[in-house]
C-alpha positions as semicolon CSV with decimal commas, in nm:
position;residue;x (nm);y (nm);z (nm)
1;M;-1,433;3,739;1,773
2;T;-1,107;3,702;1,578
3;I;-0,817;3,531;1,749
4;T;-0,469;3,617;1,626
5;A;-0,219;3,335;1,660
6;Q;0,062;3,408;1,904
7;R;0,198;3,054;1,902
8;Y;0,295;2,855;1,594
9;T;0,350;2,488;1,526
10;T;0,669;2,396;1,340
11;K;0,482;2,393;1,008
12;D;0,317;2,728;1,080
13;A;0,648;2,879;1,196
14;A;0,810;2,779;0,866
15;A;0,526;2,942;0,673
16;Y;0,543;3,255;0,890
17;L;0,921;3,290;0,845
18;G;0,894;3,217;0,473
19;C;1,261;3,127;0,440
20;C;1,289;2,761;0,531
21;S;1,100;2,437;0,547
22;S;0,943;2,282;0,854
23;N;1,207;2,007;0,827
24;S;1,482;2,270;0,852
25;I;1,321;2,418;1,162
26;K;1,279;2,073;1,315
27;Q;1,645;1,995;1,246
28;S;1,750;2,329;1,399
29;R;1,609;2,215;1,734
30;H;1,883;1,951;1,738
31;T;2,169;2,151;1,587
32;G;2,089;2,493;1,733
33;I;2,153;2,650;1,391
34;L;1,904;2,773;1,130
35;L;2,028;2,934;0,808
36;G;2,374;2,983;0,956
37;V;2,269;3,161;1,276
38;D;2,133;3,055;1,615
39;A;1,793;2,891;1,577
40;P;1,488;3,056;1,732
41;A;1,390;2,934;2,078
42;Y;1,089;2,704;2,109
43;I;0,856;2,574;2,378
44;K;0,813;2,202;2,431
45;I;0,477;2,109;2,581
46;G;0,457;1,763;2,727
47;G;0,650;1,493;2,551
48;W;0,585;1,584;2,189
49;A;0,419;1,922;2,120
50;V;0,646;2,208;2,011
51;V;0,538;2,568;1,957
52;Y;0,714;2,891;1,871
53;K;0,616;3,233;2,007
54;K;0,540;3,491;1,740
55;E;0,758;3,751;1,913
56;T;1,052;3,506;1,918
57;L;1,017;3,446;1,544
58;D;0,998;3,822;1,483
59;Q;1,316;3,878;1,688
60;W;1,491;3,604;1,495
61;L;1,397;3,769;1,165
62;D;1,501;4,114;1,291
63;Q;1,866;4,007;1,317
64;F;1,889;4,011;0,937
65;T;1,935;4,345;0,764
66;E;1,713;4,461;0,485
67;Q;1,884;4,511;0,152
68;N;1,767;4,711;-0,147
69;N;1,962;4,504;-0,402
70;T;2,280;4,309;-0,450
71;A;2,445;4,551;-0,693
72;Q;2,779;4,692;-0,584
73;S;2,791;5,067;-0,541
74;A;3,036;5,256;-0,759
């Protein structure tokens, strides 16, 4: 049986997002900002464990628009 992760540690969330370090994500829990926008919500379990839901990370990524290139159109 294969189990697909639906919850990610801070380190795994950083790898899944692919755009920031685990330290940046950890810091965003205190500032509320990650890469200039609201940080993704997290779940705190007990006094120390933190996890992120996959669907929350996907929603956070979806707020950014895809771009083909950075060239200006004529």
